[in-house]
PDB file of C-alpha atoms and ligand atoms in Angstrom:
ATOM      1  CA  UNK D 220      -0.055   0.061   0.002  1.00 54.00           C
ATOM      2  CA  UNK D 221       1.305   3.651  -0.857  1.00 58.00           C
ATOM      3  CA  UNK D 222       0.978   6.373   1.235  1.00 58.00           C
ATOM      4  CA  UNK D 223      -1.251   8.962  -0.480  1.00 54.00           C
ATOM      5  CA  UNK D 224       1.033  12.191  -1.027  1.00 51.00           C
ATOM      6  CA  UNK D 225      -1.846  14.143   0.657  1.00 53.00           C
ATOM      7  CA  UNK D 226      -1.230  12.071   4.046  1.00 56.00           C
ATOM      8  CA  UNK D 227      -0.136  14.333   6.827  1.00 63.00           C
ATOM      9  CA  UNK D 228       0.401  13.884  10.560  1.00 85.00           C
ATOM     10  CA  UNK D 229       0.771  10.618  12.198  1.00 94.00           C
ATOM     11  CA  UNK D 230      -1.136   7.448  12.049  1.00 97.00           C
ATOM     12  CA  UNK D 231      -1.190   5.240  15.370  1.00 98.00           C
ATOM     13  CA  UNK D 232      -1.746   1.608  15.812  1.00 98.00           C
ATOM     14  CA  UNK D 233      -1.932  -0.485  19.150  1.00 98.00           C
ATOM     15  CA  UNK D 234      -2.266  -4.038  19.866  1.00 98.00           C
ATOM     16  CA  UNK D 235      -2.236  -6.229  22.825  1.00 98.00           C
ATOM     17  CA  UNK D 236       0.076  -9.038  23.519  1.00 98.00           C
ATOM     18  CA  UNK D 237      -1.300 -12.604  24.243  1.00 98.00           C
ATOM     19  CA  UNK D 238      -0.477 -15.792  25.982  1.00 98.00           C
ATOM     20  CA  UNK D 239      -1.365 -19.154  24.804  1.00 98.00           C
ATOM     21  CA  UNK D 240      -3.683 -21.015  27.374  1.00 98.00           C
ATOM     22  CA  UNK D 241      -3.219 -24.486  25.848  1.00 98.00           C
ATOM     23  CA  UNK D 242      -2.425 -26.066  22.538  1.00 98.00           C
ATOM     24  CA  UNK D 243       0.894 -24.495  21.156  1.00 98.00           C
ATOM     25  CA  UNK D 244       2.846 -26.415  18.782  1.00 98.00           C
ATOM     26  CA  UNK D 245       0.008 -28.948  18.187  1.00 98.00           C
ATOM     27  CA  UNK D 246      -1.735 -25.887  16.497  1.00 98.00           C
ATOM     28  CA  UNK D 247       0.963 -25.810  13.948  1.00 97.00           C
ATOM     29  CA  UNK D 248      -0.357 -29.362  12.728  1.00 97.00           C
ATOM     30  CA  UNK D 249      -4.046 -28.285  12.447  1.00 97.00           C
ATOM     31  CA  UNK D 250      -5.154 -28.953  16.133  1.00 98.00           C
ATOM     32  CA  UNK D 251      -7.052 -26.325  18.136  1.00 98.00           C
ATOM     33  CA  UNK D 252      -5.360 -24.057  20.694  1.00 98.00           C
ATOM     34  CA  UNK D 253      -6.771 -21.411  22.853  1.00 98.00           C
ATOM     35  CA  UNK D 254      -5.032 -18.241  23.537  1.00 98.00           C
ATOM     36  CA  UNK D 255      -6.221 -14.836  24.912  1.00 98.00           C
ATOM     37  CA  UNK D 256      -4.913 -11.230  25.054  1.00 98.00           C
ATOM     38  CA  UNK D 257      -3.219  -9.755  27.918  1.00 97.00           C
ATOM     39  CA  UNK D 258      -3.113  -5.909  29.255  1.00 93.00           C
ATOM     40  CA  UNK D 259       0.529  -5.287  27.946  1.00 96.00           C
ATOM     41  CA  UNK D 260       1.029  -4.225  24.402  1.00 97.00           C
ATOM     42  CA  UNK D 261       2.707  -2.411  21.595  1.00 98.00           C
ATOM     43  CA  UNK D 262       2.023   1.011  20.187  1.00 98.00           C
ATOM     44  CA  UNK D 263       3.210   2.076  16.871  1.00 98.00           C
ATOM     45  CA  UNK D 264       3.228   5.654  15.300  1.00 98.00           C
ATOM     46  CA  UNK D 265       3.489   6.069  11.509  1.00 98.00           C
ATOM     47  CA  UNK D 266       4.477   9.505  10.380  1.00 97.00           C
ATOM     48  CA  UNK D 267       4.474  11.005   6.939  1.00 96.00           C
ATOM     49  CA  UNK D 268       7.990  12.290   5.847  1.00 94.00           C
ATOM     50  CA  UNK D 269      10.151  12.643   2.611  1.00 94.00           C
ATOM     51  CA  UNK D 270      12.321  10.065   1.487  1.00 96.00           C
ATOM     52  CA  UNK D 271      12.908   6.292   2.146  1.00 97.00           C
ATOM     53  CA  UNK D 272      10.738   4.715   4.851  1.00 97.00           C
ATOM     54  CA  UNK D 273      12.471   3.432   8.114  1.00 97.00           C
ATOM     55  CA  UNK D 274      12.362   3.062  11.839  1.00 97.00           C
ATOM     56  CA  UNK D 275      12.549   6.413  13.819  1.00 97.00           C
ATOM     57  CA  UNK D 276      12.816   5.002  17.332  1.00 97.00           C
ATOM     58  CA  UNK D 277      12.128   1.736  18.782  1.00 97.00           C
ATOM     59  CA  UNK D 278      12.070  -0.058  22.284  1.00 95.00           C
ATOM     60  CA  UNK D 279      12.561  -3.483  20.393  1.00 94.00           C
ATOM     61  CA  UNK D 280      16.024  -4.118  19.363  1.00 92.00           C
ATOM     62  CA  UNK D 281      16.130  -6.904  16.924  1.00 90.00           C
ATOM     63  CA  UNK D 282      18.049  -7.215  13.532  1.00 91.00           C
ATOM     64  CA  UNK D 283      14.884  -8.661  11.820  1.00 92.00           C
ATOM     65  CA  UNK D 284      12.736  -5.650  12.646  1.00 95.00           C
ATOM     66  CA  UNK D 285      13.006  -3.696   9.264  1.00 96.00           C
ATOM     67  CA  UNK D 286      12.993  -6.715   7.199  1.00 95.00           C
ATOM     68  CA  UNK D 287       9.893  -7.973   8.988  1.00 96.00           C
ATOM     69  CA  UNK D 288       8.211  -4.437   8.843  1.00 98.00           C
ATOM     70  CA  UNK D 289       9.369  -3.649   5.266  1.00 96.00           C
ATOM     71  CA  UNK D 290       6.734  -6.174   4.172  1.00 96.00           C
ATOM     72  CA  UNK D 291       3.771  -3.976   5.563  1.00 98.00           C
ATOM     73  CA  UNK D 292       5.283  -0.445   5.291  1.00 98.00           C
ATOM     74  CA  UNK D 293       5.484   1.422   1.908  1.00 97.00           C
ATOM     75  CA  UNK D 294       9.093   1.729   0.795  1.00 97.00           C
ATOM     76  CA  UNK D 295       8.871   5.593   0.815  1.00 96.00           C
ATOM     77  CA  UNK D 296       7.564   8.202   2.791  1.00 96.00           C
ATOM     78  CA  UNK D 297       6.935   6.924   6.575  1.00 97.00           C
ATOM     79  CA  UNK D 298       8.925   7.036   9.691  1.00 97.00           C
ATOM     80  CA  UNK D 299       8.033   4.320  12.264  1.00 98.00           C
ATOM     81  CA  UNK D 300       8.185   4.758  15.977  1.00 98.00           C
ATOM     82  CA  UNK D 301       7.653   1.567  18.221  1.00 98.00           C
ATOM     83  CA  UNK D 302       6.886   1.616  21.963  1.00 97.00           C
ATOM     84  CA  UNK D 303       6.363  -1.779  23.669  1.00 97.00           C
ATOM     85  CA  UNK D 304       5.525  -2.913  27.170  1.00 96.00           C
ATOM     86  CA  UNK D 305       5.934  -6.631  26.164  1.00 96.00           C
ATOM     87  CA  UNK D 306       8.869  -8.647  27.080  1.00 92.00           C
ATOM     88  CA  UNK D 307      10.736  -9.553  23.956  1.00 90.00           C
ATOM     89  CA  UNK D 308      10.683 -13.134  22.476  1.00 87.00           C
ATOM     90  CA  UNK D 309       9.191 -14.635  25.498  1.00 91.00           C
ATOM     91  CA  UNK D 310       5.912 -16.205  24.216  1.00 93.00           C
ATOM     92  CA  UNK D 311       3.864 -13.184  25.109  1.00 96.00           C
ATOM     93  CA  UNK D 312       3.237 -12.047  21.609  1.00 95.00           C
ATOM     94  CA  UNK D 313       5.706  -9.304  21.107  1.00 95.00           C
ATOM     95  CA  UNK D 314       6.298  -9.859  17.466  1.00 96.00           C
ATOM     96  CA  UNK D 315       2.357 -10.507  16.764  1.00 97.00           C
ATOM     97  CA  UNK D 316       1.649  -7.154  18.749  1.00 98.00           C
ATOM     98  CA  UNK D 317       4.114  -5.300  16.816  1.00 98.00           C
ATOM     99  CA  UNK D 318       2.710  -6.824  13.439  1.00 98.00           C
ATOM    100  CA  UNK D 319      -0.815  -5.745  13.954  1.00 98.00           C
ATOM    101  CA  UNK D 320       0.085  -2.347  15.445  1.00 98.00           C
ATOM    102  CA  UNK D 321       2.110  -1.438  12.532  1.00 98.00           C
ATOM    103  CA  UNK D 322      -0.447  -2.831  10.107  1.00 98.00           C
ATOM    104  CA  UNK D 323      -2.902  -0.426  12.012  1.00 98.00           C
ATOM    105  CA  UNK D 324      -0.737   2.611  12.108  1.00 98.00           C
ATOM    106  CA  UNK D 325      -0.061   2.420   8.252  1.00 98.00           C
ATOM    107  CA  UNK D 326      -3.707   2.116   7.694  1.00 98.00           C
ATOM    108  CA  UNK D 327      -4.557   4.970  10.053  1.00 97.00           C
ATOM    109  CA  UNK D 328      -1.842   7.035   8.305  1.00 97.00           C
ATOM    110  CA  UNK D 329      -3.518   6.459   4.783  1.00 96.00           C
ATOM    111  CA  UNK D 330      -7.207   6.670   5.968  1.00 95.00           C
ATOM    112  CA  UNK D 331      -7.869   2.904   5.023  1.00 96.00           C
ATOM    113  CA  UNK D 332     -10.391   0.940   6.709  1.00 97.00           C
ATOM    114  CA  UNK D 333      -9.298  -2.280   8.157  1.00 97.00           C
ATOM    115  CA  UNK D 334     -10.980  -5.712   8.414  1.00 96.00           C
ATOM    116  CA  UNK D 335      -9.869  -8.555  10.562  1.00 95.00           C
ATOM    117  CA  UNK D 336      -9.149 -10.738   7.354  1.00 94.00           C
ATOM    118  CA  UNK D 337      -6.806  -7.752   6.076  1.00 96.00           C
ATOM    119  CA  UNK D 338      -4.855  -7.247   9.505  1.00 97.00           C
ATOM    120  CA  UNK D 339      -4.742 -11.092   9.669  1.00 95.00           C
ATOM    121  CA  UNK D 340      -3.230 -11.353   6.130  1.00 95.00           C
ATOM    122  CA  UNK D 341      -0.767  -8.504   6.419  1.00 97.00           C
ATOM    123  CA  UNK D 342       0.310  -9.484   9.937  1.00 97.00           C
ATOM    124  CA  UNK D 343       1.175 -12.961   8.589  1.00 96.00           C
ATOM    125  CA  UNK D 344       3.783 -11.311   6.488  1.00 96.00           C
ATOM    126  CA  UNK D 345       5.591  -9.782   9.682  1.00 97.00           C
ATOM    127  CA  UNK D 346       5.200 -12.971  11.580  1.00 96.00           C
ATOM    128  CA  UNK D 347       6.709 -15.170   8.691  1.00 96.00           C
ATOM    129  CA  UNK D 348       9.650 -12.929   8.801  1.00 95.00           C
ATOM    130  CA  UNK D 349      10.261 -13.492  12.284  1.00 93.00           C
ATOM    131  CA  UNK D 350       9.113 -17.129  12.726  1.00 91.00           C
ATOM    132  CA  UNK D 351       9.461 -19.046   9.364  1.00 89.00           C
ATOM    133  CA  UNK D 352       6.293 -20.814   9.063  1.00 88.00           C
ATOM    134  CA  UNK D 353       3.947 -19.906  12.120  1.00 94.00           C
ATOM    135  CA  UNK D 354       0.406 -21.053  12.602  1.00 95.00           C
ATOM    136  CA  UNK D 355      -1.004 -17.648  12.642  1.00 96.00           C
ATOM    137  CA  UNK D 356      -2.438 -18.096  16.243  1.00 97.00           C
ATOM    138  CA  UNK D 357      -0.342 -15.142  17.768  1.00 97.00           C
ATOM    139  CA  UNK D 358      -1.371 -12.462  15.534  1.00 98.00           C
ATOM    140  CA  UNK D 359      -4.889 -13.569  14.899  1.00 97.00           C
ATOM    141  CA  UNK D 360      -5.463 -13.546  18.897  1.00 97.00           C
ATOM    142  CA  UNK D 361      -3.870  -9.881  19.018  1.00 97.00           C
ATOM    143  CA  UNK D 362      -6.168  -8.649  16.230  1.00 97.00           C
ATOM    144  CA  UNK D 363      -9.262 -10.057  17.531  1.00 96.00           C
ATOM    145  CA  UNK D 364      -8.814  -9.628  21.294  1.00 96.00           C
ATOM    146  CA  UNK D 365     -10.368 -11.565  24.129  1.00 96.00           C
ATOM    147  CA  UNK D 366     -10.124 -15.430  24.595  1.00 97.00           C
ATOM    148  CA  UNK D 367      -9.989 -17.148  21.340  1.00 97.00           C
ATOM    149  CA  UNK D 368      -9.974 -20.818  20.064  1.00 98.00           C
ATOM    150  CA  UNK D 369      -7.833 -20.851  16.903  1.00 98.00           C
ATOM    151  CA  UNK D 370      -7.320 -23.660  14.242  1.00 97.00           C
ATOM    152  CA  UNK D 371      -5.514 -23.581  11.310  1.00 95.00           C
ATOM    153  CA  UNK D 372      -6.890 -25.138   8.209  1.00 94.00           C
ATOM    154  CA  UNK D 373      -5.892 -25.399   4.415  1.00 93.00           C
ATOM    155  CA  UNK D 374      -8.674 -23.138   3.590  1.00 92.00           C
ATOM    156  CA  UNK D 375      -7.476 -20.430   6.143  1.00 89.00           C
ATOM    157  CA  UNK D 376      -7.823 -19.928  10.035  1.00 91.00           C
ATOM    158  CA  UNK D 377     -10.990 -20.880  11.844  1.00 95.00           C
ATOM    159  CA  UNK D 378     -11.415 -18.516  14.914  1.00 95.00           C
ATOM    160  CA  UNK D 379     -13.806 -18.496  17.642  1.00 96.00           C
ATOM    161  CA  UNK D 380     -14.083 -15.878  20.412  1.00 95.00           C
ATOM    162  CA  UNK D 381     -15.072 -17.875  23.648  1.00 96.00           C
ATOM    163  CA  UNK D 382     -17.740 -15.220  24.712  1.00 94.00           C
ATOM    164  CA  UNK D 383     -19.127 -15.053  28.254  1.00 93.00           C
ATOM    165  CA  UNK D 384     -16.352 -16.265  30.024  1.00 94.00           C
ATOM    166  CA  UNK D 385     -14.566 -14.200  32.802  1.00 93.00           C
ATOM    167  CA  UNK D 386     -10.895 -13.231  32.253  1.00 95.00           C
ATOM    168  CA  UNK D 387      -8.548 -15.893  33.680  1.00 97.00           C
ATOM    169  CA  UNK D 388      -6.556 -14.670  36.643  1.00 98.00           C
ATOM    170  CA  UNK D 389      -2.703 -15.825  36.199  1.00 98.00           C
ATOM    171  CA  UNK D 390       0.676 -15.376  37.618  1.00 98.00           C
ATOM    172  CA  UNK D 391       3.237 -15.037  34.984  1.00 98.00           C
ATOM    173  CA  UNK D 392       7.045 -15.851  35.457  1.00 98.00           C
ATOM    174  CA  UNK D 393       9.618 -14.981  32.989  1.00 97.00           C
ATOM    175  CA  UNK D 394      12.597 -17.232  33.179  1.00 97.00           C
ATOM    176  CA  UNK D 395      14.663 -14.184  31.521  1.00 94.00           C
ATOM    177  CA  UNK D 396      16.028 -16.228  28.703  1.00 91.00           C
ATOM    178  CA  UNK D 397      14.047 -15.615  25.468  1.00 90.00           C
ATOM    179  CA  UNK D 398      13.081 -18.592  23.243  1.00 90.00           C
ATOM    180  CA  UNK D 399      13.479 -19.116  19.409  1.00 92.00           C
ATOM    181  CA  UNK D 400      10.113 -19.969  17.886  1.00 92.00           C
ATOM    182  CA  UNK D 401      11.421 -20.989  14.577  1.00 93.00           C
ATOM    183  CA  UNK D 402      14.089 -23.442  16.051  1.00 95.00           C
ATOM    184  CA  UNK D 403      11.747 -24.843  18.691  1.00 96.00           C
ATOM    185  CA  UNK D 404       9.027 -25.456  16.093  1.00 96.00           C
ATOM    186  CA  UNK D 405      11.753 -26.987  13.692  1.00 96.00           C
ATOM    187  CA  UNK D 406      12.963 -29.194  16.663  1.00 97.00           C
ATOM    188  CA  UNK D 407       9.379 -30.727  17.142  1.00 97.00           C
ATOM    189  CA  UNK D 408       9.113 -31.300  13.362  1.00 96.00           C
ATOM    190  CA  UNK D 409      12.617 -33.100  13.307  1.00 97.00           C
ATOM    191  CA  UNK D 410      11.644 -35.236  16.388  1.00 96.00           C
ATOM    192  CA  UNK D 411       8.278 -36.327  14.872  1.00 93.00           C
ATOM    193  CA  UNK D 412       5.932 -35.780  17.747  1.00 95.00           C
ATOM    194  CA  UNK D 413       2.626 -36.790  16.109  1.00 96.00           C
ATOM    195  CA  UNK D 414       0.825 -38.943  18.860  1.00 97.00           C
ATOM    196  CA  UNK D 415       1.895 -36.350  21.559  1.00 98.00           C
ATOM    197  CA  UNK D 416       0.643 -33.459  19.367  1.00 98.00           C
ATOM    198  CA  UNK D 417      -2.530 -35.178  18.936  1.00 98.00           C
ATOM    199  CA  UNK D 418      -2.915 -35.771  22.712  1.00 98.00           C
ATOM    200  CA  UNK D 419      -2.342 -31.857  23.208  1.00 98.00           C
ATOM    201  CA  UNK D 420      -4.956 -31.137  20.554  1.00 98.00           C
ATOM    202  CA  UNK D 421      -7.621 -33.626  22.427  1.00 98.00           C
ATOM    203  CA  UNK D 422      -6.907 -31.732  25.677  1.00 98.00           C
ATOM    204  CA  UNK D 423      -7.532 -28.272  24.367  1.00 98.00           C
ATOM    205  CA  UNK D 424     -11.236 -29.572  23.832  1.00 98.00           C
ATOM    206  CA  UNK D 425     -11.348 -30.788  27.568  1.00 98.00           C
ATOM    207  CA  UNK D 426     -10.218 -27.151  28.486  1.00 98.00           C
ATOM    208  CA  UNK D 427     -12.991 -25.683  26.783  1.00 98.00           C
ATOM    209  CA  UNK D 428     -15.391 -27.730  28.547  1.00 98.00           C
ATOM    210  CA  UNK D 429     -14.000 -27.068  31.872  1.00 98.00           C
ATOM    211  CA  UNK D 430     -13.769 -23.384  31.093  1.00 98.00           C
ATOM    212  CA  UNK D 431     -17.302 -23.295  30.079  1.00 97.00           C
ATOM    213  CA  UNK D 432     -18.359 -25.352  33.224  1.00 97.00           C
ATOM    214  CA  UNK D 433     -16.440 -22.939  35.457  1.00 97.00           C
ATOM    215  CA  UNK D 434     -14.220 -25.707  36.845  1.00 98.00           C
ATOM    216  CA  UNK D 435     -11.138 -23.962  37.262  1.00 98.00           C
ATOM    217  CA  UNK D 436      -9.480 -26.840  39.239  1.00 98.00           C
ATOM    218  CA  UNK D 437     -10.015 -29.139  36.178  1.00 98.00           C
ATOM    219  CA  UNK D 438      -8.784 -26.290  33.922  1.00 98.00           C
ATOM    220  CA  UNK D 439      -5.502 -26.417  36.295  1.00 98.00           C
ATOM    221  CA  UNK D 440      -5.310 -30.244  36.070  1.00 98.00           C
ATOM    222  CA  UNK D 441      -5.162 -29.967  32.331  1.00 98.00           C
ATOM    223  CA  UNK D 442      -2.630 -27.147  32.098  1.00 98.00           C
ATOM    224  CA  UNK D 443      -0.490 -29.240  34.374  1.00 98.00           C
ATOM    225  CA  UNK D 444      -0.791 -32.244  31.777  1.00 98.00           C
ATOM    226  CA  UNK D 445      -0.446 -29.886  28.899  1.00 98.00           C
ATOM    227  CA  UNK D 446       2.973 -28.797  30.342  1.00 98.00           C
ATOM    228  CA  UNK D 447       4.078 -32.486  30.882  1.00 98.00           C
ATOM    229  CA  UNK D 448       3.240 -33.100  27.091  1.00 98.00           C
ATOM    230  CA  UNK D 449       5.211 -30.033  26.094  1.00 98.00           C
ATOM    231  CA  UNK D 450       8.168 -31.302  28.178  1.00 98.00           C
ATOM    232  CA  UNK D 451       7.592 -34.675  26.295  1.00 98.00           C
ATOM    233  CA  UNK D 452       8.032 -33.089  22.879  1.00 98.00           C
ATOM    234  CA  UNK D 453      11.494 -31.456  24.198  1.00 98.00           C
ATOM    235  CA  UNK D 454      10.359 -27.684  24.424  1.00 98.00           C
ATOM    236  CA  UNK D 455      10.447 -27.212  28.133  1.00 98.00           C
ATOM    237  CA  UNK D 456      13.686 -26.372  30.048  1.00 98.00           C
ATOM    238  CA  UNK D 457      15.018 -26.793  33.567  1.00 98.00           C
ATOM    239  CA  UNK D 458      14.102 -23.158  34.303  1.00 98.00           C
ATOM    240  CA  UNK D 459      10.495 -23.460  33.157  1.00 98.00           C
ATOM    241  CA  UNK D 460       9.916 -26.715  34.827  1.00 98.00           C
ATOM    242  CA  UNK D 461      11.321 -25.117  38.068  1.00 98.00           C
ATOM    243  CA  UNK D 462       8.860 -22.015  37.427  1.00 98.00           C
ATOM    244  CA  UNK D 463       5.986 -24.391  37.071  1.00 98.00           C
ATOM    245  CA  UNK D 464       6.862 -26.171  40.433  1.00 98.00           C
ATOM    246  CA  UNK D 465       6.974 -22.968  42.128  1.00 98.00           C
ATOM    247  CA  UNK D 466       3.947 -21.559  40.713  1.00 98.00           C
ATOM    248  CA  UNK D 467       2.157 -24.781  41.922  1.00 98.00           C
ATOM    249  CA  UNK D 468       3.631 -24.578  45.360  1.00 98.00           C
ATOM    250  CA  UNK D 469       2.668 -21.033  45.579  1.00 98.00           C
ATOM    251  CA  UNK D 470      -0.973 -21.956  45.151  1.00 97.00           C
ATOM    252  CA  UNK D 471      -1.804 -22.061  41.561  1.00 98.00           C
ATOM    253  CA  UNK D 472      -4.179 -24.599  40.373  1.00 98.00           C
ATOM    254  CA  UNK D 473      -2.062 -25.602  37.428  1.00 98.00           C
ATOM    255  CA  UNK D 474       1.019 -24.267  35.522  1.00 98.00           C
ATOM    256  CA  UNK D 475       2.530 -24.584  32.309  1.00 98.00           C
ATOM    257  CA  UNK D 476       4.957 -22.996  29.786  1.00 98.00           C
ATOM    258  CA  UNK D 477       3.329 -20.685  27.197  1.00 98.00           C
ATOM    259  CA  UNK D 478       4.393 -20.386  23.760  1.00 96.00           C
ATOM    260  CA  UNK D 479       7.459 -21.937  21.869  1.00 96.00           C
ATOM    261  CA  UNK D 480       9.485 -22.916  24.948  1.00 97.00           C
ATOM    262  CA  UNK D 481      13.105 -23.080  25.180  1.00 97.00           C
ATOM    263  CA  UNK D 482      13.043 -20.277  27.418  1.00 96.00           C
ATOM    264  CA  UNK D 483      10.250 -17.384  27.855  1.00 96.00           C
ATOM    265  CA  UNK D 484       7.521 -17.493  30.107  1.00 98.00           C
ATOM    266  CA  UNK D 485       5.418 -19.970  32.321  1.00 98.00           C
ATOM    267  CA  UNK D 486       2.101 -19.077  34.031  1.00 98.00           C
ATOM    268  CA  UNK D 487      -0.176 -20.374  36.790  1.00 98.00           C
ATOM    269  CA  UNK D 488      -3.834 -20.377  36.971  1.00 98.00           C
ATOM    270  CA  UNK D 489      -5.315 -18.809  39.872  1.00 98.00           C
ATOM    271  CA  UNK D 490      -8.801 -18.572  41.765  1.00 96.00           C
ATOM    272  CA  UNK D 491      -7.812 -16.478  44.495  1.00 92.00           C
ATOM    273  CA  UNK D 492      -5.950 -12.937  44.776  1.00 94.00           C
ATOM    274  CA  UNK D 493      -3.007 -12.994  42.730  1.00 96.00           C
ATOM    275  CA  UNK D 494      -0.558 -10.570  44.904  1.00 96.00           C
ATOM    276  CA  UNK D 495       0.446 -13.140  47.748  1.00 97.00           C
ATOM    277  CA  UNK D 496       1.309 -15.595  45.119  1.00 98.00           C
ATOM    278  CA  UNK D 497       3.385 -12.958  43.136  1.00 98.00           C
ATOM    279  CA  UNK D 498       5.165 -11.889  46.340  1.00 98.00           C
ATOM    280  CA  UNK D 499       5.931 -15.656  47.005  1.00 98.00           C
ATOM    281  CA  UNK D 500       7.454 -16.038  43.711  1.00 98.00           C
ATOM    282  CA  UNK D 501       9.442 -12.789  43.799  1.00 98.00           C
ATOM    283  CA  UNK D 502      10.798 -13.938  47.210  1.00 98.00           C
ATOM    284  CA  UNK D 503      12.031 -17.026  45.407  1.00 98.00           C
ATOM    285  CA  UNK D 504      13.905 -14.767  43.019  1.00 98.00           C
ATOM    286  CA  UNK D 505      11.302 -15.005  39.958  1.00 98.00           C
ATOM    287  CA  UNK D 506      10.496 -12.069  37.845  1.00 97.00           C
ATOM    288  CA  UNK D 507       6.835 -12.641  38.540  1.00 98.00           C
ATOM    289  CA  UNK D 508       3.553 -10.408  37.648  1.00 97.00           C
ATOM    290  CA  UNK D 509      -0.264 -10.789  37.861  1.00 97.00           C
ATOM    291  CA  UNK D 510      -2.257 -10.699  34.463  1.00 96.00           C
ATOM    292  CA  UNK D 511      -5.594 -11.351  33.409  1.00 96.00           C
ATOM    293  CA  UNK D 512      -6.061 -13.364  30.347  1.00 97.00           C
ATOM    294  CA  UNK D 513      -8.708 -12.539  27.780  1.00 95.00           C
ATOM    295  CA  UNK D 514      -9.918  -9.238  29.417  1.00 81.00           C
TER     296      UNK D 514
HETATM  297  O1  LIG R 621       6.026 -17.416  19.243  1.00 77.80           O
HETATM  298  P1  LIG R 621       5.529 -17.943  20.591  1.00 77.80           P
HETATM  299  O2  LIG R 621       6.480 -18.227  21.559  1.00 77.80           O
HETATM  300  O3  LIG R 621       4.381 -17.352  20.920  1.00 77.80           O
HETATM  301  O4  LIG R 621       4.851 -19.396  20.125  1.00 77.80           O
HETATM  302  C1  LIG R 621       4.037 -19.703  19.039  1.00 77.80           C
HETATM  303  C2  LIG R 621       3.286 -20.766  19.178  1.00 77.80           C
HETATM  304  C3  LIG R 621       3.896 -22.096  18.448  1.00 77.80           C
HETATM  305  O5  LIG R 621       2.739 -23.190  18.481  1.00 77.80           O
HETATM  306  C4  LIG R 621       4.904 -22.736  19.113  1.00 77.80           C
HETATM  307  C5  LIG R 621       3.946 -21.680  17.132  1.00 77.80           C
HETATM  308  C6  LIG R 621       2.913 -21.354  16.220  1.00 77.80           C
HETATM  309  O6  LIG R 621       3.218 -20.756  15.113  1.00 77.80           O
HETATM  310  O7  LIG R 621       1.844 -21.522  16.547  1.00 77.80           O
END
């Protein structure tokens, strides 16, 4: 899309980050996964300016940044500024929120109305530049918002917002070491984990039933099982296992890693106030915070 020469001022795009509640990795193979948005996110400002487009300033520092954004920013006439409150490369949707916020900022500058389908298609080009062959769940959830069931099909993504459910209260622990999604997905493919991935896919259906029944202890047990299955396909780490054990010991109903693994974050599900749990985890030296999922 070219920016009309009449475009003046700035376009602004915002998008939230996300966490995958259950079903990561299996979602790459066409199984369903459930993910939701969180209250951290990214703001992109696109300013019309003469000359080649580029990044004016950014709180995200990654050599893939401009090659990824160049797929959705016109080659001439735009300066892009990026501010994000999301931890980078930790399974909380930093690249997906960046993709959606940039698409929105450019459309805002150009005065172009956006649909979800356009946001998803354009966002995919940014996500592919970062992650190779992603399922598309991350930026779909960031664009749609709320708690979402996502499945990739040959005909395109199938998404359903899980309406009428209260946000889930989580405590998120960042292990401090980013994971590499493309490498983790490639590793699972090399190891050939079809049976375990199918078990993860089936578990997602059980999580949805438990969520709709309001049975959070059952959801917690299923999250524990999801973590064991993710460990079995080789994407957990000693730090993620330790974070999950400490989340459970601090009172969470269940805990799992979130996203591609190999580093990044784990979370625990709570049915009681989060602050004492956050304090208990911080006392053990973890970088922990309370977040609502799907708000
Ligand atoms: O990029 P992350 O850490 O949010 O992980 C994405 C989830 C995966 O299922 C591992 C990959 C994908 O494309 O769905």
